[in-house]
CSV table of C-alpha atoms and ligand atoms in Angstrom, one decimal:
chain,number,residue,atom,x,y,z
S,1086,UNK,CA,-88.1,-14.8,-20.2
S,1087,UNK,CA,-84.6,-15.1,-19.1
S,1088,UNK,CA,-83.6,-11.5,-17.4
S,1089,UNK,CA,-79.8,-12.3,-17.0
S,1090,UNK,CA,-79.1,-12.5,-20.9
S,1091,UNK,CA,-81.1,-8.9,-22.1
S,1092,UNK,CA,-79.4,-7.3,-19.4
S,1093,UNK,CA,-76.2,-8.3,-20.1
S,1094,UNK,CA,-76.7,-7.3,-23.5
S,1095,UNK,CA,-78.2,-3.5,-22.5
S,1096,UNK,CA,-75.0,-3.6,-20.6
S,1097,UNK,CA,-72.6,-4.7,-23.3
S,1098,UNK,CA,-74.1,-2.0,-26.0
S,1099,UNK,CA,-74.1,0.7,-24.0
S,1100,UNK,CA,-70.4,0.3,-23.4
S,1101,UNK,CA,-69.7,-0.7,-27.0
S,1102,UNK,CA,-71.2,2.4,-27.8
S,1103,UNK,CA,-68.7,4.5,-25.2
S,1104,UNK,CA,-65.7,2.9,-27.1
S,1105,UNK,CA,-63.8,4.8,-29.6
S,1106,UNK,CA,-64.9,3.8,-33.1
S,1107,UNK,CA,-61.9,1.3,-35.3
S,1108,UNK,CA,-62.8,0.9,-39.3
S,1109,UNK,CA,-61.0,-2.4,-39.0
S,1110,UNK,CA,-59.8,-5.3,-36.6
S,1111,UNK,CA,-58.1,-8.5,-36.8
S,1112,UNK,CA,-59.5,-12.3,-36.3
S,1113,UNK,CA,-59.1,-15.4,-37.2
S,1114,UNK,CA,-54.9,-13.9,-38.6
S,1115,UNK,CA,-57.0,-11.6,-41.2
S,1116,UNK,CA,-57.7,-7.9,-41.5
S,1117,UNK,CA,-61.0,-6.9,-41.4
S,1118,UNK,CA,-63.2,-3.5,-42.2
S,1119,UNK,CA,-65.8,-2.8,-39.8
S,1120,UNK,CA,-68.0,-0.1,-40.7
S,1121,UNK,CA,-70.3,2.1,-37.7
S,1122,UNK,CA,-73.6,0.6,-36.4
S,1123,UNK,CA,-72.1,-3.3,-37.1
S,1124,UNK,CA,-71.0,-6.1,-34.6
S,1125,UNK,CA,-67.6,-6.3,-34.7
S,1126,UNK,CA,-66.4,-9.9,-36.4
S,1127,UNK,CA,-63.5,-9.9,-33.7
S,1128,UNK,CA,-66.1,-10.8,-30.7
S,1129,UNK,CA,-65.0,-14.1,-28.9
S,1130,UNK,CA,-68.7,-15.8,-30.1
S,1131,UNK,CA,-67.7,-14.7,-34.0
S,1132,UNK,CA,-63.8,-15.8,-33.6
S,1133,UNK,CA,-65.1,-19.8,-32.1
S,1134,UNK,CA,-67.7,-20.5,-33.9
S,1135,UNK,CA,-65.9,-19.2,-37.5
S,1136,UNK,CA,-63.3,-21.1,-36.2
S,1137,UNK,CA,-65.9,-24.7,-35.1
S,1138,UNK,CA,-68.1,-24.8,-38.4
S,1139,UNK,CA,-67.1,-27.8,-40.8
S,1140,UNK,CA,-66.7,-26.0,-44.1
S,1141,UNK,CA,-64.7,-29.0,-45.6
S,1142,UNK,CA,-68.0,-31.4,-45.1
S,1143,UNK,CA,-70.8,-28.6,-47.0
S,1144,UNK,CA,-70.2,-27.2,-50.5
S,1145,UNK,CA,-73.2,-24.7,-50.5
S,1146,UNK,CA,-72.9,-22.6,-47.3
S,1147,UNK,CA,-75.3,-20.2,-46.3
S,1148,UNK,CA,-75.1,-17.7,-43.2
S,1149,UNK,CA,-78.1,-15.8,-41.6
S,1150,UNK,CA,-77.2,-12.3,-40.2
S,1151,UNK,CA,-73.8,-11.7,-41.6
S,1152,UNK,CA,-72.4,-9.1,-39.9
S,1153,UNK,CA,-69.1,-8.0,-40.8
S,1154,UNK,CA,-69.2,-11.4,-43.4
S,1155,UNK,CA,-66.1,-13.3,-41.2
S,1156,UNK,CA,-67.8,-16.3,-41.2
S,1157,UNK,CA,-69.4,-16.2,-45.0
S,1158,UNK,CA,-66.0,-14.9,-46.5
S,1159,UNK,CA,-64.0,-17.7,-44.3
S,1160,UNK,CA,-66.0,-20.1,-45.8
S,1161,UNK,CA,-65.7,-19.6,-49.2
S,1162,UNK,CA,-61.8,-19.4,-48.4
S,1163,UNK,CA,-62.1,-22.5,-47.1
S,1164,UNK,CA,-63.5,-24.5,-50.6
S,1165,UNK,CA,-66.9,-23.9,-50.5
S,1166,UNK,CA,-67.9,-23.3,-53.6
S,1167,UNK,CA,-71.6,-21.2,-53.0
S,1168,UNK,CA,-71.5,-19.1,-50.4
S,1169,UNK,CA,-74.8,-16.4,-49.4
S,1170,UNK,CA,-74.7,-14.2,-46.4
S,1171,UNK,CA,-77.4,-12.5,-46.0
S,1172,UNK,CA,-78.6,-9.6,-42.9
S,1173,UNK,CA,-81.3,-7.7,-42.5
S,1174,UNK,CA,-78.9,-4.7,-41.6
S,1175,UNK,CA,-77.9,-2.7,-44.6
S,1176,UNK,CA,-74.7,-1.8,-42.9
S,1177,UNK,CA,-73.8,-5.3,-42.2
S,1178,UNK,CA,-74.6,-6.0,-45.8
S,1179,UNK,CA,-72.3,-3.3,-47.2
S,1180,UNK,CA,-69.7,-4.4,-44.2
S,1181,UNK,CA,-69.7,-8.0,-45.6
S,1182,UNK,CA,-69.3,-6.8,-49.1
S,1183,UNK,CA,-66.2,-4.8,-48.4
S,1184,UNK,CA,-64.4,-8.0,-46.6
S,1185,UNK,CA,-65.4,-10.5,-49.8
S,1186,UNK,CA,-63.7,-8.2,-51.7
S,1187,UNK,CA,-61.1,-7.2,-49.3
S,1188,UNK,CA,-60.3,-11.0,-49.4
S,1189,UNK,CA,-61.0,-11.9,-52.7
S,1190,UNK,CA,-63.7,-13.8,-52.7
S,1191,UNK,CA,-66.5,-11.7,-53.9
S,1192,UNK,CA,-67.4,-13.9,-57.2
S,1193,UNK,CA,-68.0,-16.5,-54.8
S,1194,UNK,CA,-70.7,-15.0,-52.2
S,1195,UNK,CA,-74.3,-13.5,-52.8
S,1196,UNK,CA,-75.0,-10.8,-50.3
S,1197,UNK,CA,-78.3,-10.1,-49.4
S,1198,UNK,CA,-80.5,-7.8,-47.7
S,1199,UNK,CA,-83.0,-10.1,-46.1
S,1200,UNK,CA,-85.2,-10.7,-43.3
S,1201,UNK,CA,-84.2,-14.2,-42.4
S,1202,UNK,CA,-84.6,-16.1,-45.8
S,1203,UNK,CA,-87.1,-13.6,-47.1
S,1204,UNK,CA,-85.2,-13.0,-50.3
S,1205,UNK,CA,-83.8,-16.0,-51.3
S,1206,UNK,CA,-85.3,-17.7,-54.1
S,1207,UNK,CA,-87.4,-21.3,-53.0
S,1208,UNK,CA,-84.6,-23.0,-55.5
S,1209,UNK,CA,-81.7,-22.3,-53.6
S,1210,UNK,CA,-80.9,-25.7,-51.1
S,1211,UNK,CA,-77.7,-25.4,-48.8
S,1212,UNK,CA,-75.5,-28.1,-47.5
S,1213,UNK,CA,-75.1,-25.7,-44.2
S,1214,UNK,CA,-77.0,-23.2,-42.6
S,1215,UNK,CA,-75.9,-20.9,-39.9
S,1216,UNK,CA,-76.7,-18.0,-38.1
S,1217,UNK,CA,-74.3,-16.7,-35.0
S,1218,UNK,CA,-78.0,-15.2,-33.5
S,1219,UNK,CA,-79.1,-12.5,-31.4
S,1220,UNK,CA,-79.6,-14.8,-28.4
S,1221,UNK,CA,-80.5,-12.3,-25.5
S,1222,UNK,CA,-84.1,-13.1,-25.3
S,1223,UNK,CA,-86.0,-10.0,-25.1
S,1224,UNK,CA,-89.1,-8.6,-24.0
S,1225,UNK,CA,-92.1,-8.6,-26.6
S,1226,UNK,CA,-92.0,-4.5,-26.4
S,1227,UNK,CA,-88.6,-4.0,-26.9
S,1228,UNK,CA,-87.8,-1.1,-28.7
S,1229,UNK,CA,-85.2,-1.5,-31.3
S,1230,UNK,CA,-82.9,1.7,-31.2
S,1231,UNK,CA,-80.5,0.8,-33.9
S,1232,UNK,CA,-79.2,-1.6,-36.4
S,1233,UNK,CA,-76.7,-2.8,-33.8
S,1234,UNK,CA,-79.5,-3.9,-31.3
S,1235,UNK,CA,-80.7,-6.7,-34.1
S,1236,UNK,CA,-77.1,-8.2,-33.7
S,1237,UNK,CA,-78.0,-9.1,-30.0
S,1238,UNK,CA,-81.6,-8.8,-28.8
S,1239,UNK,CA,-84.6,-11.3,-29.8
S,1240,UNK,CA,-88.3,-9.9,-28.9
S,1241,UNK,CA,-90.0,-12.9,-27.4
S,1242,UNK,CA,-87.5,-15.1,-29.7
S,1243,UNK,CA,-89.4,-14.6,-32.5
S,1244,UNK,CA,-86.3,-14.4,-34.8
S,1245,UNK,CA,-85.2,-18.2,-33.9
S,1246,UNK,CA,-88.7,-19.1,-34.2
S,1247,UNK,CA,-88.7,-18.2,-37.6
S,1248,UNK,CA,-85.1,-19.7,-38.6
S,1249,UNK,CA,-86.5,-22.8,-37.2
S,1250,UNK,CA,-89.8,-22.8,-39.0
S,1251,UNK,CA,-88.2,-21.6,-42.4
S,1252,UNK,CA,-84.8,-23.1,-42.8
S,1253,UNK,CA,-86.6,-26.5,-43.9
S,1254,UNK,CA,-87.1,-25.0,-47.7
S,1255,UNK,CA,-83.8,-23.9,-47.7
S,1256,UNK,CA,-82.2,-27.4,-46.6
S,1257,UNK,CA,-80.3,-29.8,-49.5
S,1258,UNK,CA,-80.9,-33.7,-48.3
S,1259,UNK,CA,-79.0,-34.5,-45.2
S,1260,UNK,CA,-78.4,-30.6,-45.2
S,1261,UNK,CA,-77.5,-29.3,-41.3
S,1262,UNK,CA,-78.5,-26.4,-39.8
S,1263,UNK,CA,-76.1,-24.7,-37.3
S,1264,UNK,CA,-77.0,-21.7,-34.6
S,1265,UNK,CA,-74.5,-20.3,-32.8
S,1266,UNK,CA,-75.8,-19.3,-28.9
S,1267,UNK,CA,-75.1,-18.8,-25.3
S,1268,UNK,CA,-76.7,-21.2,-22.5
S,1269,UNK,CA,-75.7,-18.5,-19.9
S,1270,UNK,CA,-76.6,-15.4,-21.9
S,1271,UNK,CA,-79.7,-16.6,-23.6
S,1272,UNK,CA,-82.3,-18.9,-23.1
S,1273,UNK,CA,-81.4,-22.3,-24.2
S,1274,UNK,CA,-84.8,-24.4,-23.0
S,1275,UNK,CA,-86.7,-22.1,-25.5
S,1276,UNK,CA,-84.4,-22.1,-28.0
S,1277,UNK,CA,-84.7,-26.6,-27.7
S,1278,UNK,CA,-89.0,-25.6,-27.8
S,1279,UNK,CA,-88.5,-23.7,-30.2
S,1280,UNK,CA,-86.5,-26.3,-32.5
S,1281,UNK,CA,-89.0,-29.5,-31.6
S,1282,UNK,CA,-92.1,-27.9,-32.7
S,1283,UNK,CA,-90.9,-27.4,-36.1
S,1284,UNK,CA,-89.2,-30.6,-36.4
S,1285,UNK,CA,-85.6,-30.5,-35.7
S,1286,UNK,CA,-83.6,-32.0,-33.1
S,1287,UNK,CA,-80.6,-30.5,-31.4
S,1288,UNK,CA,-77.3,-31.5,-29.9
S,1289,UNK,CA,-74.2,-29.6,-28.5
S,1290,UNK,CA,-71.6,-29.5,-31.7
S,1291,UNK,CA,-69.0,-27.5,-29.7
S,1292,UNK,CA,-68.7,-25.4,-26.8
S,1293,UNK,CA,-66.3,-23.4,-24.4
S,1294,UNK,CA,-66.9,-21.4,-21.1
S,1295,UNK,CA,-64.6,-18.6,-20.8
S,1296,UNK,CA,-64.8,-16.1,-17.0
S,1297,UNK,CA,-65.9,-12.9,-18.1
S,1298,UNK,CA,-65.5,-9.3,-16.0
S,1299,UNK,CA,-69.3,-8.7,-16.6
S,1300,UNK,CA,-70.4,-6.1,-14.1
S,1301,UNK,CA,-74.3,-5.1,-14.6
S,1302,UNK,CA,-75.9,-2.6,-12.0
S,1303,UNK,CA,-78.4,-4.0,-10.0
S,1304,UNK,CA,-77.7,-7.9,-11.0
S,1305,UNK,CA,-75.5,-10.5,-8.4
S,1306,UNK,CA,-72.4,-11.5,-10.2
S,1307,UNK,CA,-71.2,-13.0,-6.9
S,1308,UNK,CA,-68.4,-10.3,-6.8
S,1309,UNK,CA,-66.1,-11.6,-9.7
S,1310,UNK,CA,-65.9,-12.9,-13.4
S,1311,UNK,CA,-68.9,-15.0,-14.8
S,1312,UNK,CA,-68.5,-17.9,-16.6
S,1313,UNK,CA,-70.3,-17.2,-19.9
S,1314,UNK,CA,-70.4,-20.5,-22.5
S,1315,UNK,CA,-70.3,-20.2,-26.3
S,1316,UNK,CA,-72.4,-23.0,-27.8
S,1317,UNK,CA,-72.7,-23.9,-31.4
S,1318,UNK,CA,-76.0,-26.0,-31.9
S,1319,UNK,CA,-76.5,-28.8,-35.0
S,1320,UNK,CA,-79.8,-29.5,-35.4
S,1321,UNK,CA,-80.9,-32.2,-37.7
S,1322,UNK,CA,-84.3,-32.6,-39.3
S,1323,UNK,CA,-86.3,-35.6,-37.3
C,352,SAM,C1,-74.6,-11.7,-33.2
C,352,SAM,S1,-74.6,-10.9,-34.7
C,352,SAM,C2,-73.5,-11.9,-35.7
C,352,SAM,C3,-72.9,-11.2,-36.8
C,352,SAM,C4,-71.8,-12.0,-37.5
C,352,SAM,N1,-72.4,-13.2,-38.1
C,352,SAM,C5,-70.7,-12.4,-36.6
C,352,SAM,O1,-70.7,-13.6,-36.2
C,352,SAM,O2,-69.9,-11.5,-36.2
C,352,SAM,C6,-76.3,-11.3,-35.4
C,352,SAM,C7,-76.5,-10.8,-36.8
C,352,SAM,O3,-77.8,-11.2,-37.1
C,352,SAM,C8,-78.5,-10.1,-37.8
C,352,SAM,N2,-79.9,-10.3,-37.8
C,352,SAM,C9,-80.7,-10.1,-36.7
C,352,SAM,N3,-82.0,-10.3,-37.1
C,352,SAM,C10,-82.0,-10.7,-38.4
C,352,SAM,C11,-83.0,-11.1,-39.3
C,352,SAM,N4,-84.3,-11.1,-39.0
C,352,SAM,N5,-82.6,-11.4,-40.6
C,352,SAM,C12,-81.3,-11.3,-40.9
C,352,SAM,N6,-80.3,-11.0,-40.1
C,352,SAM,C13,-80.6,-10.7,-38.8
C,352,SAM,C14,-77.9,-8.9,-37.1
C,352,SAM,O4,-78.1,-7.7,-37.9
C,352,SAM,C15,-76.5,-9.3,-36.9
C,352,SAM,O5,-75.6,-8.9,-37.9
């Protein structure tokens, strides 16, 4: 396992957790509702990869672990004409409804509770998957304390393990999946393991390295700001 990541992400709750609490922020030049115990869509991962994902090229978009429903609802503003979002967080999936319908685009987007794909019917193919995932790899007993620890920890990557394994049934031909991840804050050698054994193969689609002030007790940061990447992932079936 990959320390740096998990406790960079202890790190990061804990002081999300010391902040005052907003019911809505801005991204991507829209107003958003962010209810308690959900990631907030204005993080810099959420804004860049929204922002990356080729909407125009996919008609049928579907997005694992929705949070606040950015993404879904910017795609189906964008032209796509099916959208799903789905989370296993019941807060998120509230969240998301309140922003299609905030936005106007509720007809357009099923929102699900779901583990993964667990409850989408085998009939439903997409043109393009994604899931912005919960890339701090963590240890295999890590206890989950709240809804908000599923939006950034991954016991023993079992998670991505599973998108990989599943998303197959869920793929339209010449379908592409998308994850979006952090080579510095996760563990991308894995994550490529991971994505090989159940038969995909995976490139760099976009990515950009910003300097963060990340300051965790006990761990060398040399002093200053880290660089921390943000890396969306197309993988194609081999
Ligand atoms: C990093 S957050 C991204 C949220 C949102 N897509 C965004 O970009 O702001 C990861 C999301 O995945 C969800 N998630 C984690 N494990 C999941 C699972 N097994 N099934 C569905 N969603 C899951 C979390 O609840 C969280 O909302």
């Amino acid at each position: 396992m990959r320390k740096f990541g998990y406790q960079v992400g202890r790190w990061d709750l804990a002081r999300y957790r010391e902040r005052s609490p907003q019911d809505t922020f801005t991204a991507l030049d829209r107003e958003w509702s962010l209810l308690p115990d959900v990631w907030p869509g204005n993080a810099i991962a959420t804004r860049l990869f929204t922002s990356w994902l080729p909407y125009k090229e996919a008609d049928t978009f579907l997005e694992v672990g929705c949070g606040t429903g950015v993404t879904a609802v910017t795609a189906a503003l964008q032209g796509c004409s099916r959208v799903c979002a789905l989370d296993i967080s019941p807060a998120a999936v509230e969240n998301s409804r309140l922003n299609a319908v905030r936005h106007g685009v509720s007809e357009r987007i099923t929102i699900l509770r779901s583990d993964l794909f667990s409850e989408l019917g085998s009939s439903n193919g997409f043109d393009l998957i994604y899931w912005n995932s919960p890339f701090a790899e963590a240890p295999t007993d890590h206890l989950y304390e709240s809804q908000l620890d599923y939006a950034v920890f991954d016991a023993d990557y079992a998670m991505h393990q599973r998108y990989f394994a599943e998303a197959h049934r869920y793929m339209t031909d010449g379908a592409r999946l998308f994850l979006g991840f952090s080579d510095t804050l996760g563990n991308s050698a894995r994550l490529m393991d991971l994505a090989t054994t159940a038969g995909f193969t995976g490139s760099v689609y976009q990515r950009e390295v910003f300097s963060l002030p990340i300051s965790v007790p006990g761990v060398e940061t040399s002093g200053g700001d880290t660089d921390v990447d943000y890396t969306l992932y197309e993988f194609r079936e081999a």
